[in-house]
Each structure stands twice: as C-alpha cells, then as structure tokens.
GROMACS .gro file of C-alpha atoms in nm:
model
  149
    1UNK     CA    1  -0.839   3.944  -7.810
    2UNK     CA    2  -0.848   3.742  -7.479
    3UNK     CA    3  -1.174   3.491  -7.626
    4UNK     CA    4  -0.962   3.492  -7.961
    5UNK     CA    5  -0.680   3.321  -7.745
    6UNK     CA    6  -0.875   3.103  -7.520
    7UNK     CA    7  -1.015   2.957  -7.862
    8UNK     CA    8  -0.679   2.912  -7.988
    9UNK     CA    9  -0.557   2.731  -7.577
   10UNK     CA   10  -0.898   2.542  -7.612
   11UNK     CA   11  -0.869   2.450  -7.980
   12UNK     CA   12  -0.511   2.325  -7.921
   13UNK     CA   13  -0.566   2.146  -7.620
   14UNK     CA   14  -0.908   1.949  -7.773
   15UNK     CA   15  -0.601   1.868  -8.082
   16UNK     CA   16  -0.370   1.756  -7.865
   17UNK     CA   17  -0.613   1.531  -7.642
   18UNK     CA   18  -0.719   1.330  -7.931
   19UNK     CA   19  -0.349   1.286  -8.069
   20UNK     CA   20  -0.294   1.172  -7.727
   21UNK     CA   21  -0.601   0.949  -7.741
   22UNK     CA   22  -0.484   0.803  -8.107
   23UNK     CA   23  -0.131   0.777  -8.013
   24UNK     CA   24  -0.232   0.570  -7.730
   25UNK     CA   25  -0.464   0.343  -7.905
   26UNK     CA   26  -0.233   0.295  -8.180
   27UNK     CA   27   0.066   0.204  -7.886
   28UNK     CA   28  -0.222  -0.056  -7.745
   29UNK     CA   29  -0.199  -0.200  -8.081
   30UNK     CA   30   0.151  -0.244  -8.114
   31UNK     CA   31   0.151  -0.452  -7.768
   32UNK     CA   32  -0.144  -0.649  -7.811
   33UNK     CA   33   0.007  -0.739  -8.177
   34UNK     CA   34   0.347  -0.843  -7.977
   35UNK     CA   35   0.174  -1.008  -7.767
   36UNK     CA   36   0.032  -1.241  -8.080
   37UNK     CA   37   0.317  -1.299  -8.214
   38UNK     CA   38   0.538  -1.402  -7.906
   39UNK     CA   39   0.187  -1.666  -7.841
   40UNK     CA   40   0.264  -1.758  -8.207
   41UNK     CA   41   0.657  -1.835  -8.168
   42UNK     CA   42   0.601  -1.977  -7.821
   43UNK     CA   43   0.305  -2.207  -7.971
   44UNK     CA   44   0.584  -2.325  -8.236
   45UNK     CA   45   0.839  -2.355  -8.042
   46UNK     CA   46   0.629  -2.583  -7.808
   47UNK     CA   47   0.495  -2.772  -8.120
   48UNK     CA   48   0.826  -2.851  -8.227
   49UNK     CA   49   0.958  -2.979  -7.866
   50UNK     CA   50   0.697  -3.231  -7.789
   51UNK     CA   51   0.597  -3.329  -8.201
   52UNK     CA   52   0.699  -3.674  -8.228
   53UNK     CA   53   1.044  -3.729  -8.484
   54UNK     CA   54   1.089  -3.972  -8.693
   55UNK     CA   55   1.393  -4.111  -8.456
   56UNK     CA   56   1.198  -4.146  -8.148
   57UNK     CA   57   0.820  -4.252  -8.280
   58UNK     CA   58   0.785  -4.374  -8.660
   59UNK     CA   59   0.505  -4.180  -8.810
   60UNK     CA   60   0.301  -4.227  -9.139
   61UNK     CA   61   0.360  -4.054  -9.441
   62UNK     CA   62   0.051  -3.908  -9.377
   63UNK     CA   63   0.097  -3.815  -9.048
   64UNK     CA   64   0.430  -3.642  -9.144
   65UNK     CA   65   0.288  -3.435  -9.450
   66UNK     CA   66   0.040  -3.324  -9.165
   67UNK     CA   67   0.335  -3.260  -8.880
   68UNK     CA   68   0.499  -3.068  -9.201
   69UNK     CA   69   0.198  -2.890  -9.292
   70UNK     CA   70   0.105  -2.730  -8.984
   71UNK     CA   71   0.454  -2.641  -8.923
   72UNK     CA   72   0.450  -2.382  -9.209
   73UNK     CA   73   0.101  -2.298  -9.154
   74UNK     CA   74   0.255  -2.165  -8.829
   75UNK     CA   75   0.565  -2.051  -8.993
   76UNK     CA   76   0.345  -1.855  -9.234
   77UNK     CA   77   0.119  -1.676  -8.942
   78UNK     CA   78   0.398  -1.585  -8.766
   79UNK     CA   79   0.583  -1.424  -9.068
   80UNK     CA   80   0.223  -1.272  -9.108
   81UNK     CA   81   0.225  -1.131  -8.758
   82UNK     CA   82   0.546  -0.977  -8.797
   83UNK     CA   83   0.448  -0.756  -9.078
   84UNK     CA   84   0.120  -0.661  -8.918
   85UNK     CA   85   0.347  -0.565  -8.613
   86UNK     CA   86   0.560  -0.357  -8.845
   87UNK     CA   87   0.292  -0.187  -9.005
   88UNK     CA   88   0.153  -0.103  -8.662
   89UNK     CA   89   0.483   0.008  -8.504
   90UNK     CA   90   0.489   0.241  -8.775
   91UNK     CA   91   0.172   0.388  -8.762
   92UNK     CA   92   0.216   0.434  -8.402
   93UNK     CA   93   0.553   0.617  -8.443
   94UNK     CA   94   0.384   0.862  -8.672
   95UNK     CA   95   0.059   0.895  -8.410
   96UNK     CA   96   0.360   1.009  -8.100
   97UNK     CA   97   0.512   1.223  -8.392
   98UNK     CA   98   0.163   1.372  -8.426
   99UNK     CA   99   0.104   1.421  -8.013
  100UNK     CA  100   0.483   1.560  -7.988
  101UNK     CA  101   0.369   1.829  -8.284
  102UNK     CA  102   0.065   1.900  -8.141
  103UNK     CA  103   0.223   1.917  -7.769
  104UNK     CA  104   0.456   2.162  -7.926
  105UNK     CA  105   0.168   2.374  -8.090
  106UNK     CA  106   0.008   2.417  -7.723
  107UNK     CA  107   0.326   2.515  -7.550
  108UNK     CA  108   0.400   2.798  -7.854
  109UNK     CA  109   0.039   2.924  -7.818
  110UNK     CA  110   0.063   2.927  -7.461
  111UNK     CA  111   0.404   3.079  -7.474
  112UNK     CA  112   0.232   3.360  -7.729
  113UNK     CA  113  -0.021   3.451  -7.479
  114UNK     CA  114   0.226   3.435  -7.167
  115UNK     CA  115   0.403   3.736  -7.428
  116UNK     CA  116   0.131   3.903  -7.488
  117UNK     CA  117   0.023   3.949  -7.109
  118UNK     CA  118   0.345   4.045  -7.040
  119UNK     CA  119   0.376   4.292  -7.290
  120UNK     CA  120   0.014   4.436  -7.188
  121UNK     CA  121   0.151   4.436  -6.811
  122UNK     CA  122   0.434   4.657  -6.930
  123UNK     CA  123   0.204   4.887  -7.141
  124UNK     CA  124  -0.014   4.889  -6.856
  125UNK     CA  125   0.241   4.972  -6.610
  126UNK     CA  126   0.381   5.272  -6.857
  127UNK     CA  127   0.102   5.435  -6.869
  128UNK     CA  128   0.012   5.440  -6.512
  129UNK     CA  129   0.330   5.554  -6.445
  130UNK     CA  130   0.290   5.843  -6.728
  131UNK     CA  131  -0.012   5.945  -6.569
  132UNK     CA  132   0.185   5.946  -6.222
  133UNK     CA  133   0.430   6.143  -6.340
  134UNK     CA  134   0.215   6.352  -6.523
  135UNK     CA  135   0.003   6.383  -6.232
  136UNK     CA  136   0.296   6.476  -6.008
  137UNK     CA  137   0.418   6.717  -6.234
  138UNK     CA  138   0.083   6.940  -6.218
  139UNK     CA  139   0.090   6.919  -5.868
  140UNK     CA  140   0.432   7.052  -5.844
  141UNK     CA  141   0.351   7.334  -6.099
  142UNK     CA  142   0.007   7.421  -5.857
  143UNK     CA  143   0.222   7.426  -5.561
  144UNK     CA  144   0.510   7.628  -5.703
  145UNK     CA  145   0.244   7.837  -5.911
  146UNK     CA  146  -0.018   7.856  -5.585
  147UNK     CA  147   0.273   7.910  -5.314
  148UNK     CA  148   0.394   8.233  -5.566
  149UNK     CA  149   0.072   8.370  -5.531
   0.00000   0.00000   0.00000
C-alpha cells in the first residue's frame, strides 16, 4: 500500500512540476509580448513627436504618402501585438489554472495518506493496547488462580 502511495506523491508531484514549468513559460511569454508592444507604442509615439508636419517643414507628396504609410504599418503591428498578447494572457491563465489544479491534487493525495497513517496509528495503537489488556488480564487470572492454590 505504502509504494502504491509514494507512486501516487511522486506521480503528482512530477504533474505538478511541469504545470509549474508550463505555467511559467507561458507567464515569460506574456511579459516578453508586453514588453513588444510597449517598444511598439513607444516607437510610435516617438515617430510621431519628431516626424516633420506639414506646418513646420513642407514635405512632398511622396514623402507624406510614405510618413502616412509607415504610420499604419505601425498602427497595424501594434494592433497585431495586442491580440498576440491576448491570446497569450489567456493561455497563461489557463496554464496557473492547470498548476492551481494540480497543486490541489498533491495536497488531497498527501492529505489521503496523512489519513491513512493516522488511521493505521490508531489501529496500531488498539491492538497493542488489546493485547495489553489481554495480557494483563491472564496475569491477573494466574495470580488470583496461582495465589488460590
């Protein structure tokens, strides 16, 4: 019974670990993903300060259409980002839901074993004191029985 519980303890634990190991991979994720995206809006928001405008420097047609251009190139990787972000924020909310349930699992096997100890520490413990008092009851019956004779 003990091996069939230390397989369960070791099983559970080796579960856990890699939940642990996922959910920490996939939380890596999420900040290196935030980190992208806040290089993205920062790059833009930079762009934007020192681009030249129309009121300050006169700029080609061409030149604008590029200014434009690259603009919503921008706009369009950081709306890009921001979905990728999502998507990983969710996926790593489901990876800690998996550790939690797996954290859980441990504790109630561990808990089952702590309660199954104890309860073989309490059989244990009634049955030496049935043999104790079983013991001390033939004694008694020798001594009354041998101190009659």
């Amino acid at each position: 019974m003990k091996n069939t519980f230390e397989f369960l303890v070791d099983n559970a634990r080796t579960v856990r670990d890699s939940a642990a190991r996922a959910n920490e991979a996939a939380l890596g994720l999420v900040r290196d993903c935030q980190g992208t995206l806040n290089q993205l809006v920062q790059y833009r928001t930079d762009y934007l300060a020192n681009a030249p405008t129309s009121r300050t420097q006169p700029m080609s047609p061409d030149l604008l259409a590029q200014y434009h251009g690259f603009v919503a190139r921008l706009d369009t990787a950081i709306q890009v980002q921001k979905a990728e972000l999502e998507r990983r924020t969710i996926f790593a909310a489901t990876a800690t839901q998996r550790l939690m349930a797996q954290q859980k699992r441990l504790r109630s096997i561990e808990a089952l074993i702590t309660r199954q100890n104890a309860a073989h520490q309490a059989r244990a413990a009634q049955q030496e004191q049935r043999a104790s008092d079983e013991f001390a009851a033939r004694r008694g019956f020798h001594m009354t029985a041998g101190g009659a004779a």
